[in-house]
mmCIF file of C-alpha atoms in Angstrom:
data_model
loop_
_atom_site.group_PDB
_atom_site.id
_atom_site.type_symbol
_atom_site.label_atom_id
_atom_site.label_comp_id
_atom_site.label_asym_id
_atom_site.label_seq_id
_atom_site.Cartn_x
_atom_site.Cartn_y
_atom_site.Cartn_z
ATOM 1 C CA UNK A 1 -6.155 -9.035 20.069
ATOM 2 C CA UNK A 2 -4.517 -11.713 18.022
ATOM 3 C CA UNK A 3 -4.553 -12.815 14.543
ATOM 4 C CA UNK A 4 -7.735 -14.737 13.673
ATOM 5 C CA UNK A 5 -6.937 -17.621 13.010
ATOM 6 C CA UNK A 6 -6.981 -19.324 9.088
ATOM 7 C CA UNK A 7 -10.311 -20.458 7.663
ATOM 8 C CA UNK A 8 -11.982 -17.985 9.989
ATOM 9 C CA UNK A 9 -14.577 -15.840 8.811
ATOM 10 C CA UNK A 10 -13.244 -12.619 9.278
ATOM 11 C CA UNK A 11 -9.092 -11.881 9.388
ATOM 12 C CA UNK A 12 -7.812 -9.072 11.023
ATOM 13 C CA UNK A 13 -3.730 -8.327 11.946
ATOM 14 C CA UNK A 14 -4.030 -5.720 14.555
ATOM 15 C CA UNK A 15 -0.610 -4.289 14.501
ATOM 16 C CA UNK A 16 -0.820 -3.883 10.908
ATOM 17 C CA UNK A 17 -3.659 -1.133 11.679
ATOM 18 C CA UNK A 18 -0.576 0.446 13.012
ATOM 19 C CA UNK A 19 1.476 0.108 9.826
ATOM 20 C CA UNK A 20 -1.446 1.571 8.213
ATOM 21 C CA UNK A 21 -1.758 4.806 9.929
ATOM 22 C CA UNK A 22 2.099 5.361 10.533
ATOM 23 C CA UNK A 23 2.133 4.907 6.259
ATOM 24 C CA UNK A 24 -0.759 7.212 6.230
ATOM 25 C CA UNK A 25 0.946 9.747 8.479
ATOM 26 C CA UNK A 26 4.368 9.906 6.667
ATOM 27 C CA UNK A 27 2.327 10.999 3.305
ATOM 28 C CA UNK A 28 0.183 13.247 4.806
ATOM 29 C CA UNK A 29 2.956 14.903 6.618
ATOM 30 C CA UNK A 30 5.334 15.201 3.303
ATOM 31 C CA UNK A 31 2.121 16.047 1.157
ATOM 32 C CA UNK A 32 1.552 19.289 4.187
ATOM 33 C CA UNK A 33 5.096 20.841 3.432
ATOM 34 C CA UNK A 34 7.829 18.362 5.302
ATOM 35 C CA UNK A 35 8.752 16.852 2.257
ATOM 36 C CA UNK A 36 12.267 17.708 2.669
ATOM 37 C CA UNK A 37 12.747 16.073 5.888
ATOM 38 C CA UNK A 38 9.898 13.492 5.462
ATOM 39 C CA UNK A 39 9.858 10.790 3.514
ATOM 40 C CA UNK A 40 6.626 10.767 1.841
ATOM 41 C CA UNK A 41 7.472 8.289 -1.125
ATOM 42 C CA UNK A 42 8.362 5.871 1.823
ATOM 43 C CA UNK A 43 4.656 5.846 3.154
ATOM 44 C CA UNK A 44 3.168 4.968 -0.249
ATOM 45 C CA UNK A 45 6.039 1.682 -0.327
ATOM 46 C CA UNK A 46 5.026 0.555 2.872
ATOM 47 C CA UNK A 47 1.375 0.817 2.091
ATOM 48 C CA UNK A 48 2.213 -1.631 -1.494
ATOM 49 C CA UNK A 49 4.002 -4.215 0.481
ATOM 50 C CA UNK A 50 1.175 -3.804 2.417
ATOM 51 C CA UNK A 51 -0.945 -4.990 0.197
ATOM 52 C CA UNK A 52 1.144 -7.719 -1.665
ATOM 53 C CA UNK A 53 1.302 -9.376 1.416
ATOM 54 C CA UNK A 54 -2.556 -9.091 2.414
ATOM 55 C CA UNK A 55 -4.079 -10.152 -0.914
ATOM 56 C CA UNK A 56 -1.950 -12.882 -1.552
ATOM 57 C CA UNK A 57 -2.206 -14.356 2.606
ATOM 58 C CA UNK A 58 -5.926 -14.246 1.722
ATOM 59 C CA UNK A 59 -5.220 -16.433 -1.512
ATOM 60 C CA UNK A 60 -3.342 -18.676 0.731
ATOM 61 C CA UNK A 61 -6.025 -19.315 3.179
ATOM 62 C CA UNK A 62 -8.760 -19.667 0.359
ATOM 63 C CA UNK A 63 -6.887 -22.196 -1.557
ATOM 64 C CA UNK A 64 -6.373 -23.815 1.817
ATOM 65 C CA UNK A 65 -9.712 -23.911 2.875
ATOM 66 C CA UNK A 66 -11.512 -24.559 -0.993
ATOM 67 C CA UNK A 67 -8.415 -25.747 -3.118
ATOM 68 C CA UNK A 68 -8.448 -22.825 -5.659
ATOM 69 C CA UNK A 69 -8.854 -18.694 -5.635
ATOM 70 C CA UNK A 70 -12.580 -17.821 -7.215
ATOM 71 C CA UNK A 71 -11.489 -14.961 -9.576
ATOM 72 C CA UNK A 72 -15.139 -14.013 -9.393
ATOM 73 C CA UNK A 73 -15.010 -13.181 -5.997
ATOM 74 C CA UNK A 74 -11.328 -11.704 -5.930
ATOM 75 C CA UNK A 75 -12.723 -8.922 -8.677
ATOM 76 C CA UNK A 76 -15.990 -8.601 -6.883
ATOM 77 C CA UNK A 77 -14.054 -7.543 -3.296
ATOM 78 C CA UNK A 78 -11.810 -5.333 -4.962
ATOM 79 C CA UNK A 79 -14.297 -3.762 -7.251
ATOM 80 C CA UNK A 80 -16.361 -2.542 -4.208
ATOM 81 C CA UNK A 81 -13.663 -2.147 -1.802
ATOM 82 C CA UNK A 82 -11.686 0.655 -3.746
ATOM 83 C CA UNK A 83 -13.642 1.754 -6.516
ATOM 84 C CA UNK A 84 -16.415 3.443 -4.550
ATOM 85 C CA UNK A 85 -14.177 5.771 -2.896
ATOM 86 C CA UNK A 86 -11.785 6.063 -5.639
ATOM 87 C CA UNK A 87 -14.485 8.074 -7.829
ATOM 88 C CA UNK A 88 -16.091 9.439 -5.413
ATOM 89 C CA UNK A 89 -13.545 11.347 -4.297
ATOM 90 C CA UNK A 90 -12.109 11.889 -7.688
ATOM 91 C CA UNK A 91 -15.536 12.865 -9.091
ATOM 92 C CA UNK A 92 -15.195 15.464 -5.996
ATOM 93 C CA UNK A 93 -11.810 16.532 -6.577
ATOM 94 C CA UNK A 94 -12.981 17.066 -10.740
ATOM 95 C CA UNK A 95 -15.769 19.259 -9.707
ATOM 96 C CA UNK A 96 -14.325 21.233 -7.653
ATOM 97 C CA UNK A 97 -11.583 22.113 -10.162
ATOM 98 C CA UNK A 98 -14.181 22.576 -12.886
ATOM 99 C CA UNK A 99 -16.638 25.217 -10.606
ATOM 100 C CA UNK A 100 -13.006 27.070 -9.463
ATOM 101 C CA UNK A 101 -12.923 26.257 -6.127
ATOM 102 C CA UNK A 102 -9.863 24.222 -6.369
ATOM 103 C CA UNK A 103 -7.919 26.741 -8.826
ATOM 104 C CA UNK A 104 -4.350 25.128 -10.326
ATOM 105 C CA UNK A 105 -2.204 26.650 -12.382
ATOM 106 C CA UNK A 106 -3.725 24.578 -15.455
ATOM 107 C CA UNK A 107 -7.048 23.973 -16.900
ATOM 108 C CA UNK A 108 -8.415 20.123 -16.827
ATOM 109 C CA UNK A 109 -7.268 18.498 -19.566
ATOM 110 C CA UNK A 110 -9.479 15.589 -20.598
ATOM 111 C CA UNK A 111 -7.321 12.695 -21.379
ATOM 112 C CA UNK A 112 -5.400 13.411 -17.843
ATOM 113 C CA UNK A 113 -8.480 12.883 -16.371
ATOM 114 C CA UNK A 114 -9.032 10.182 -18.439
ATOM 115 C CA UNK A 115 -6.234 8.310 -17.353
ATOM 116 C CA UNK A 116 -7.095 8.428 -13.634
ATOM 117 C CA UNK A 117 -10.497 7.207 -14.650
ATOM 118 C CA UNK A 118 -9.062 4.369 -16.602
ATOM 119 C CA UNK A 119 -6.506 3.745 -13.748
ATOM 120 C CA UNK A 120 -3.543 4.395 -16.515
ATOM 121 C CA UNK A 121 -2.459 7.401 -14.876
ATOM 122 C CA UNK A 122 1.106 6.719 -13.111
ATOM 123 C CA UNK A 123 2.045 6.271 -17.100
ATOM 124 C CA UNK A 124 0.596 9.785 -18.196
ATOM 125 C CA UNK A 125 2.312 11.826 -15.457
ATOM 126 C CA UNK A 126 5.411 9.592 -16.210
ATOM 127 C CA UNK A 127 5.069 10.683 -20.223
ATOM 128 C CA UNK A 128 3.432 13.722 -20.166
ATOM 129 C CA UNK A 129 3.621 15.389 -16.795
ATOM 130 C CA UNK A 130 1.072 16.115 -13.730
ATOM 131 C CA UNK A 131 -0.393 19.237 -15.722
ATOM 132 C CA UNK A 132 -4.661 19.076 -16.342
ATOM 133 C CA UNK A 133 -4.743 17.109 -13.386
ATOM 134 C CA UNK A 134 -7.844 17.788 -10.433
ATOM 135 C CA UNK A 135 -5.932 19.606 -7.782
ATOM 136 C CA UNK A 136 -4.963 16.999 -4.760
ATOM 137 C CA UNK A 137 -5.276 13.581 -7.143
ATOM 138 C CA UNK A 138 -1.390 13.490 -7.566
ATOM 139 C CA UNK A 139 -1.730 10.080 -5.308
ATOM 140 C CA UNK A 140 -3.803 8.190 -7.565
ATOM 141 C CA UNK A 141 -0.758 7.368 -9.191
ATOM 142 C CA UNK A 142 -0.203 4.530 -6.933
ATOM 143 C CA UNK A 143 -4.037 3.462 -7.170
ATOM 144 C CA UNK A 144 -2.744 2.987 -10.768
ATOM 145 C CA UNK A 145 0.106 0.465 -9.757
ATOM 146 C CA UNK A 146 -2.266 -1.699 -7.411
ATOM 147 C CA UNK A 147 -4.866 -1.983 -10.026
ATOM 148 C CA UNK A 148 -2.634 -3.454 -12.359
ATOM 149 C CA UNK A 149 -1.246 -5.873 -9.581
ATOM 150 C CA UNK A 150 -4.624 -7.062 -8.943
ATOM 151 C CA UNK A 151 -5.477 -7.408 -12.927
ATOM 152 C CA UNK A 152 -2.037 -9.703 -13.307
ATOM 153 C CA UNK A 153 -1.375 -11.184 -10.261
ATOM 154 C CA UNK A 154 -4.449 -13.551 -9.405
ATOM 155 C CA UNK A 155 -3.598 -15.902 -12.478
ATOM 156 C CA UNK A 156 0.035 -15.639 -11.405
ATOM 157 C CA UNK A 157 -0.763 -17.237 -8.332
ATOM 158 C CA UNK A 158 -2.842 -19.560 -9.414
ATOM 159 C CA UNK A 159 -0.153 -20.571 -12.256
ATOM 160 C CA UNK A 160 2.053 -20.804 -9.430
ATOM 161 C CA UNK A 161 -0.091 -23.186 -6.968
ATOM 162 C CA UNK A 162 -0.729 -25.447 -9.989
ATOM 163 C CA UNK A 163 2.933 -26.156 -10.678
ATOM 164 C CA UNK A 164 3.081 -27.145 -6.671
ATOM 165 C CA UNK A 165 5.474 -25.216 -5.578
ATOM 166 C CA UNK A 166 6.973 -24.915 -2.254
ATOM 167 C CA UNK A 167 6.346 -21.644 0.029
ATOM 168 C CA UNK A 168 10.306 -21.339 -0.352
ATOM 169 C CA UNK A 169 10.468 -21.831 -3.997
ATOM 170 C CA UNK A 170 7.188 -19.393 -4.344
ATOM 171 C CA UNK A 171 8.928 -17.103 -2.268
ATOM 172 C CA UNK A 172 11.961 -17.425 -4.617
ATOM 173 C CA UNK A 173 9.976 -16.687 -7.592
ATOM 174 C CA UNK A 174 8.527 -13.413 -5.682
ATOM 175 C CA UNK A 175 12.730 -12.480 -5.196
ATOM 176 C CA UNK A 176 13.517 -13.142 -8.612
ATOM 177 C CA UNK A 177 11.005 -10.635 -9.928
ATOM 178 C CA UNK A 178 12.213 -8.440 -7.897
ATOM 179 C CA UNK A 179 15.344 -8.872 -8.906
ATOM 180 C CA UNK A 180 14.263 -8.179 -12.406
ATOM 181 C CA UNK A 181 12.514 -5.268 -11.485
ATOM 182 C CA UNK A 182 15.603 -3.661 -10.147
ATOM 183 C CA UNK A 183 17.690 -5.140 -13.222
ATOM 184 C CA UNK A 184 15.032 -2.862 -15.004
ATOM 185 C CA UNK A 185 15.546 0.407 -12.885
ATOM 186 C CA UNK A 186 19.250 -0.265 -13.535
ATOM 187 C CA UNK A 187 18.783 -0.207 -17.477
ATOM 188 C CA UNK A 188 16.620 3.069 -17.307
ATOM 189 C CA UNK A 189 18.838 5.265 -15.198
ATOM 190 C CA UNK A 190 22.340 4.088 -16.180
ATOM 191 C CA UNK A 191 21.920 3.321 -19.776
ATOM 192 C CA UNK A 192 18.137 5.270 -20.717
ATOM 193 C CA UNK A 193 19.160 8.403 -18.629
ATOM 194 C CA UNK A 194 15.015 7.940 -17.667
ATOM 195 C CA UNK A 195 13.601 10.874 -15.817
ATOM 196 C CA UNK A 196 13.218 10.000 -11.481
ATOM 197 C CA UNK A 197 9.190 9.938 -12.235
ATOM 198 C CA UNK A 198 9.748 7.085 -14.853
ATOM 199 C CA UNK A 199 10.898 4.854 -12.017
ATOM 200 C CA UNK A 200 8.992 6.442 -9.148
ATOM 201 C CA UNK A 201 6.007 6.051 -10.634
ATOM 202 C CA UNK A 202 4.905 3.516 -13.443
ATOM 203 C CA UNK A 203 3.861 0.063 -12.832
ATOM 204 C CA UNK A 204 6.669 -1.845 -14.086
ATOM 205 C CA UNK A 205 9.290 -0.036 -11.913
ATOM 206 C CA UNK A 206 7.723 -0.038 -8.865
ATOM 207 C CA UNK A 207 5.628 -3.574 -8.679
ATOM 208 C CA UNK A 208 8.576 -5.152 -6.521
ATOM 209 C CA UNK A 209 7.285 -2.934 -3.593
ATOM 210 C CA UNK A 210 4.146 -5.254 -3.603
ATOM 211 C CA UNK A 211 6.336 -8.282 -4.713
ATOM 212 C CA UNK A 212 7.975 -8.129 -1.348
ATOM 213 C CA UNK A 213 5.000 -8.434 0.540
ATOM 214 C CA UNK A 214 4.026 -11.690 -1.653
ATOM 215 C CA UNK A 215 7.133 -13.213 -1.100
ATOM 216 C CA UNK A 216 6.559 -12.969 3.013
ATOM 217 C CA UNK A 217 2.909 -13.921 2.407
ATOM 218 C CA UNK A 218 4.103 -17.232 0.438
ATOM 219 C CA UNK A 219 6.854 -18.394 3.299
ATOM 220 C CA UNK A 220 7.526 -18.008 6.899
ATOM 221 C CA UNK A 221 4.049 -15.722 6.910
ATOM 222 C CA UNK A 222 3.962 -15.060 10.978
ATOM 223 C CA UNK A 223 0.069 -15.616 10.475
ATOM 224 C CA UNK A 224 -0.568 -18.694 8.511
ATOM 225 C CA UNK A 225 2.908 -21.120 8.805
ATOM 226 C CA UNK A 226 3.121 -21.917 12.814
ATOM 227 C CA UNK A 227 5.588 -19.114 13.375
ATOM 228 C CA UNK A 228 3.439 -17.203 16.575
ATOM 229 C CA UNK A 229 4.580 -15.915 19.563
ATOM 230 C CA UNK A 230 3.862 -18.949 21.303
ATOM 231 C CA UNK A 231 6.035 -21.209 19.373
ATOM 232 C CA UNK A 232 8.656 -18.872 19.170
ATOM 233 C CA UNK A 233 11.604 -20.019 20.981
ATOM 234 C CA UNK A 234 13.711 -17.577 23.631
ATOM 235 C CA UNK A 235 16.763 -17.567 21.324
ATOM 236 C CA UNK A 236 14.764 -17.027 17.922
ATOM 237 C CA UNK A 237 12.916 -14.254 19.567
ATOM 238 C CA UNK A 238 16.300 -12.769 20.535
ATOM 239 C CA UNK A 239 18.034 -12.939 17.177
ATOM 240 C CA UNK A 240 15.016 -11.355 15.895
ATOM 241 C CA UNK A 241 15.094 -8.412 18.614
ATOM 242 C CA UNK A 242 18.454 -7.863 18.499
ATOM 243 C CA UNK A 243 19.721 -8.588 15.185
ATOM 244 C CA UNK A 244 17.215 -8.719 12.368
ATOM 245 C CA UNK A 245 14.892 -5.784 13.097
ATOM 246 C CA UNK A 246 17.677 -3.296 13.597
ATOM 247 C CA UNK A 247 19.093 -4.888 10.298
ATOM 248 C CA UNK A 248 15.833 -4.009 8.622
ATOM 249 C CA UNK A 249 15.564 -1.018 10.610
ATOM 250 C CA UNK A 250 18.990 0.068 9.420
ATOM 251 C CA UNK A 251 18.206 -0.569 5.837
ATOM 252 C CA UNK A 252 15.640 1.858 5.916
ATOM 253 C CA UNK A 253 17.626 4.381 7.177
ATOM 254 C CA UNK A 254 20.317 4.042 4.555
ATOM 255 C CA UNK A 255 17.719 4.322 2.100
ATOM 256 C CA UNK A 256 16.617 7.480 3.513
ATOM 257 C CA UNK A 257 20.059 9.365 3.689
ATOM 258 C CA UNK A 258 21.650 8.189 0.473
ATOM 259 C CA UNK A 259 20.548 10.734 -1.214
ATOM 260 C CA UNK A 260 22.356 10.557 -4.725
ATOM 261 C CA UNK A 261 19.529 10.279 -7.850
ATOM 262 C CA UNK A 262 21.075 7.125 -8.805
ATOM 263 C CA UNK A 263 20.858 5.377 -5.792
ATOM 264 C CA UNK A 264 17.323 6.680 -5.406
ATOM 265 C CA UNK A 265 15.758 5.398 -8.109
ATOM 266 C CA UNK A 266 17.520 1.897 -8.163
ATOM 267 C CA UNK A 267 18.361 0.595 -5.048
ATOM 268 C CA UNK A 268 16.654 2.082 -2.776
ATOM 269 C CA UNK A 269 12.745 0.516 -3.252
ATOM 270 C CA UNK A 270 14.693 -3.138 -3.195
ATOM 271 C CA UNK A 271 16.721 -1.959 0.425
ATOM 272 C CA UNK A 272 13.490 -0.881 1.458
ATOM 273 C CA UNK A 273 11.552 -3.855 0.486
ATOM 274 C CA UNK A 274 14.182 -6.100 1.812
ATOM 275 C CA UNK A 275 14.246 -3.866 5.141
ATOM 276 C CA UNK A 276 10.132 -3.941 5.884
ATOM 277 C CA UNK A 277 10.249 -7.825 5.664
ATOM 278 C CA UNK A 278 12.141 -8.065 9.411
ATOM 279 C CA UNK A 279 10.096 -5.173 10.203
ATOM 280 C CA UNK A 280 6.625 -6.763 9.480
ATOM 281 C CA UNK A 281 7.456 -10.105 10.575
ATOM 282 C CA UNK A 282 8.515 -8.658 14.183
ATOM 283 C CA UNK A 283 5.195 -6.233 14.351
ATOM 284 C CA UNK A 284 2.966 -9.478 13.579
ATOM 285 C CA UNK A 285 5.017 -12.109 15.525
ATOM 286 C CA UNK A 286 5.929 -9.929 18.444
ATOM 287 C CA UNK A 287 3.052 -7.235 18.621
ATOM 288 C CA UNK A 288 3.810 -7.062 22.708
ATOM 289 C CA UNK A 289 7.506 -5.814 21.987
ATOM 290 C CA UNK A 290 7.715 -2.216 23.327
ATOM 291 C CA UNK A 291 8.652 -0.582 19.761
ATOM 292 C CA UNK A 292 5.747 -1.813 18.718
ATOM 293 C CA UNK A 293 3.122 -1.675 21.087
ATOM 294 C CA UNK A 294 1.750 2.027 19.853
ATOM 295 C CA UNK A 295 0.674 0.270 16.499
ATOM 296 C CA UNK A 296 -2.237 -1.439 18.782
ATOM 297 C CA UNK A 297 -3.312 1.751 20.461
ATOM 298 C CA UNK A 298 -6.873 2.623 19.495
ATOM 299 C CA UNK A 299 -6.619 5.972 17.912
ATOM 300 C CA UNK A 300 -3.635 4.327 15.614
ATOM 301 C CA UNK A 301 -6.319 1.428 14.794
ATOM 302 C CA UNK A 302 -8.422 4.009 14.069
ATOM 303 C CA UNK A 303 -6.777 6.028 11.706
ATOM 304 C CA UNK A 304 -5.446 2.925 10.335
ATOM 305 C CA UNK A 305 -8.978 1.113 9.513
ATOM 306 C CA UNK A 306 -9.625 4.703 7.862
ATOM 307 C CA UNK A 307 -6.268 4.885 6.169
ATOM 308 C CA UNK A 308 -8.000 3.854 2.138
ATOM 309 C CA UNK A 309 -10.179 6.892 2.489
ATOM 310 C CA UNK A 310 -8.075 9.049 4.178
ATOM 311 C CA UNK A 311 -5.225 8.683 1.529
ATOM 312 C CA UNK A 312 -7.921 9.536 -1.382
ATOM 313 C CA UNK A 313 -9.328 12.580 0.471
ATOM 314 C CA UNK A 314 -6.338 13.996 2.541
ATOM 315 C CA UNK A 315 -4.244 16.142 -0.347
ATOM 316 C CA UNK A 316 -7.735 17.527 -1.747
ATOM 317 C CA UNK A 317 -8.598 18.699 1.905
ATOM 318 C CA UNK A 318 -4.946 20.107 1.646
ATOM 319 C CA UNK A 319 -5.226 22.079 -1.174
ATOM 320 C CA UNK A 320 -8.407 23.454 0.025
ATOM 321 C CA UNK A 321 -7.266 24.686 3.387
ATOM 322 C CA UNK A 322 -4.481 26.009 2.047
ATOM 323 C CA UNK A 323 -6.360 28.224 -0.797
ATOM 324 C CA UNK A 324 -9.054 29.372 1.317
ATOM 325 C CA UNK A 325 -7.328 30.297 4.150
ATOM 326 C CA UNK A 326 -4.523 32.698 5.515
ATOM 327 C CA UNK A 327 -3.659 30.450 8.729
ATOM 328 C CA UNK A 328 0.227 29.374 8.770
ATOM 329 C CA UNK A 329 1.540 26.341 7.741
ATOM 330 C CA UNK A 330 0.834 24.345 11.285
ATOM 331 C CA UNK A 331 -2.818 25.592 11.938
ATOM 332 C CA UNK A 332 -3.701 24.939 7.681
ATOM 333 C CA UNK A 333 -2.444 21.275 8.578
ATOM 334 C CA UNK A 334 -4.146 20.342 12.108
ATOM 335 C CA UNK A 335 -7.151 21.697 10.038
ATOM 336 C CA UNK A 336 -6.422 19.921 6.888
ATOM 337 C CA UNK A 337 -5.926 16.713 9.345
ATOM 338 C CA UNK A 338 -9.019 16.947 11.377
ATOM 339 C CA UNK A 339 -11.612 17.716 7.719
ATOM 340 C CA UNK A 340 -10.187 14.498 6.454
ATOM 341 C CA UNK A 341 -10.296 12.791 9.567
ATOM 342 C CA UNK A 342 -13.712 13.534 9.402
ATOM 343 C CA UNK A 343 -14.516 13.125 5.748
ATOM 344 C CA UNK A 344 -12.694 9.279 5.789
ATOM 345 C CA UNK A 345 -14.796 8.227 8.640
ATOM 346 C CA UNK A 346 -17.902 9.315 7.085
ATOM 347 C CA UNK A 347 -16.592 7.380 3.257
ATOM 348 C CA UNK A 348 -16.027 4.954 6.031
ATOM 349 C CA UNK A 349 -19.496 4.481 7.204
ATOM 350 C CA UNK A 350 -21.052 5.962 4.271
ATOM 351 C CA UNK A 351 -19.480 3.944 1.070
ATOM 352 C CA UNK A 352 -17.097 1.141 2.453
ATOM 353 C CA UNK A 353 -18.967 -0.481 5.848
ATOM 354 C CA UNK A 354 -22.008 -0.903 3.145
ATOM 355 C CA UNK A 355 -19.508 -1.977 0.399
ATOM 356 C CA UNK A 356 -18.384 -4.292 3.019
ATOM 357 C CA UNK A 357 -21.519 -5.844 3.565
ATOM 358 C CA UNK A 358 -22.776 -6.346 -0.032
ATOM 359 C CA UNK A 359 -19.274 -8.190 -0.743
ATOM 360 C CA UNK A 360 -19.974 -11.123 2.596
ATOM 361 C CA UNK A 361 -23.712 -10.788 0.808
ATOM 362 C CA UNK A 362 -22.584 -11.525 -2.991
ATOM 363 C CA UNK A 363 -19.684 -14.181 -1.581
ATOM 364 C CA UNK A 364 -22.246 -15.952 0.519
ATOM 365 C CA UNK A 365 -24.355 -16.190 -2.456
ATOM 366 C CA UNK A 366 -22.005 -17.382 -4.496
#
């Protein structure tokens, strides 16, 4: 299956299914007790380039197809894409904690709560800490840093497209942010001593994650500027197999063993956002390449279309295994694995398939 094609109706990447569910995996493995070895944070990075790169390819296409982005619209899909699972699940998580059957070592506290309702809550835990949080919401921290993306970043595009710039010098403005983001990361650890969570966590530390994925989106996309396998020359395809995707791939790795603080909560988001670049151009371009080919296989697609509710449901279905059980630690997580399995694909049928249809209804009618 190949990419559709701009304009279309519907767009679909296949391979990024694949991205979806590897992200998905590398959480829910850390967030089961392999957080030593497993790089959980990683998952959550991959899933915000992810997204920087999605939204703003849409943007591209609708500008190209109408000649502007209706903000209506943008705030409509988002609205119902992740806010009906977000409090669902949350609403689920807050009851459960409330009626004892997700017991934590705190009571609720209201204003926590409050800032995972109001999508402030990355901030909080930064400030105050993870205590009189629902047990198994710790990862709505991120929900926190893609909300504000989407609330600043469709009049930055659009401020951008009116000033007609280039795909390059879009792309450049994308770097340079990032740039300043790290700049940032630099002043709070070297010369704020700021705690890891201030970086790992809030908004304004950790928005060059998505930035990366914009500045792809913006120039040399492999979906929307004539890049595809088919125009792909022998010797591009070869420098691209051979020398940038084990760059990126080697990127990542450094970022993984470096293991000093410093380094952690500087460098490594901008190695790692420089690394998934190669790494996401190749899986798009170049699907067919053996290394990649798994990301296509049907249970991966799978897991990947289910990968929003999935991430929102899996570390409450941990917590509850793990409470109300006396398995060990690999029969608690094939369990834990298979409930949520089963609880994303009915949120999947359930909340977001109809979610899904009311946003092509309300678009169509507007």
């Amino acid at each position: 299956m190949k990419p559709v094609a701009p304009g279309a109706s519907r767009f679909h990447i296949p391979s990024l299914d694949g991205l979806r569910a590897i992200s998905f995996f590398i959480v829910f493995a850390a967030h089961a007790g392999l957080d030593r070895v497993v790089p959980g944070g990683f998952g959550v990075t991959v899933f915000f380039f992810l997204s920087g790169y999605l939204i703003t390819t849409l943007m591209r296409m609708e500008v190209k197809k109408t000649g502007h982005v209706n903000l209506k619209n943008f705030y409509l899909r988002r609205v119902l894409r992740i806010l009906p699972p977000f409090y669902i699940v949350l609403v689920a998580a807050i009851a459960l904690a409330a009626f004892g059957v997700l017991r934590a070592g705190t009571p609720l506290q209201p204003m926590a709560v409050s800032s995972q309702l109001l999508h402030f809550s990355n901030y909080w835990i930064a400030f105050r800490g993870w205590s009189g949080l629902p047990v198994g919401t710790g990862v709505y921290w991120s929900l926190a840093v893609e909300e504000h993306f989407y609330f600043v970043f469709p009049a930055a595009f659009l401020l951008l497209t009116r000033l007609r710039l280039s795909g390059r010098q879009m792309a450049l403005s994308f770097w340079g942010l990032c740039a300043l983001v790290f700049a940032w990361r630099c002043v709070l650890v070297f010369g704020l001593h700021a705690a890891a969570d201030r970086t790992y966590l809030c908004s304004d530390t950790r928005v060059d994650s998505i930035a990366f994925g914009c500045a792809l989106a913006v120039w040399n996309n492999p979906v929307l500027d004539g890049v595809g396998p088919n125009r792909a020359s022998p010797s591009a395809s070869g420098v691209w197999r051979f020398v940038l995707l084990p760059a990126g791939i080697a990127l990542l790795l450094v970022s993984f063993v470096v293991r000093s603080p410093s380094f952690r909560e500087t460098l490594r988001y901008t190695l790692q956002g420089i690394g998934l670049t190669p790494i996401f151009i190749a899986a798009v371009r170049w699907p067919e390449w053996p290394i990649f080919r798994f990301l296509d296989w049907r249970p991966m697609r799978f897991v990947g279309t289910l990968s929003y509710s999935l991430y929102l449901v899996h570390q409450v279905v941990l917590a509850l295994v793990e409470q109300h059980s006396a398995l060990g630690g690999v029969a608690r997580s094939a369990i834990a694995l298979a409930a949520s399995l089963g609880l994303a694909w009915a949120m999947y049928r359930l909340v977001e398939k109809p979610c899904a249809r009311l946003r092509m209804r309300l678009s169509a009618a507007e």
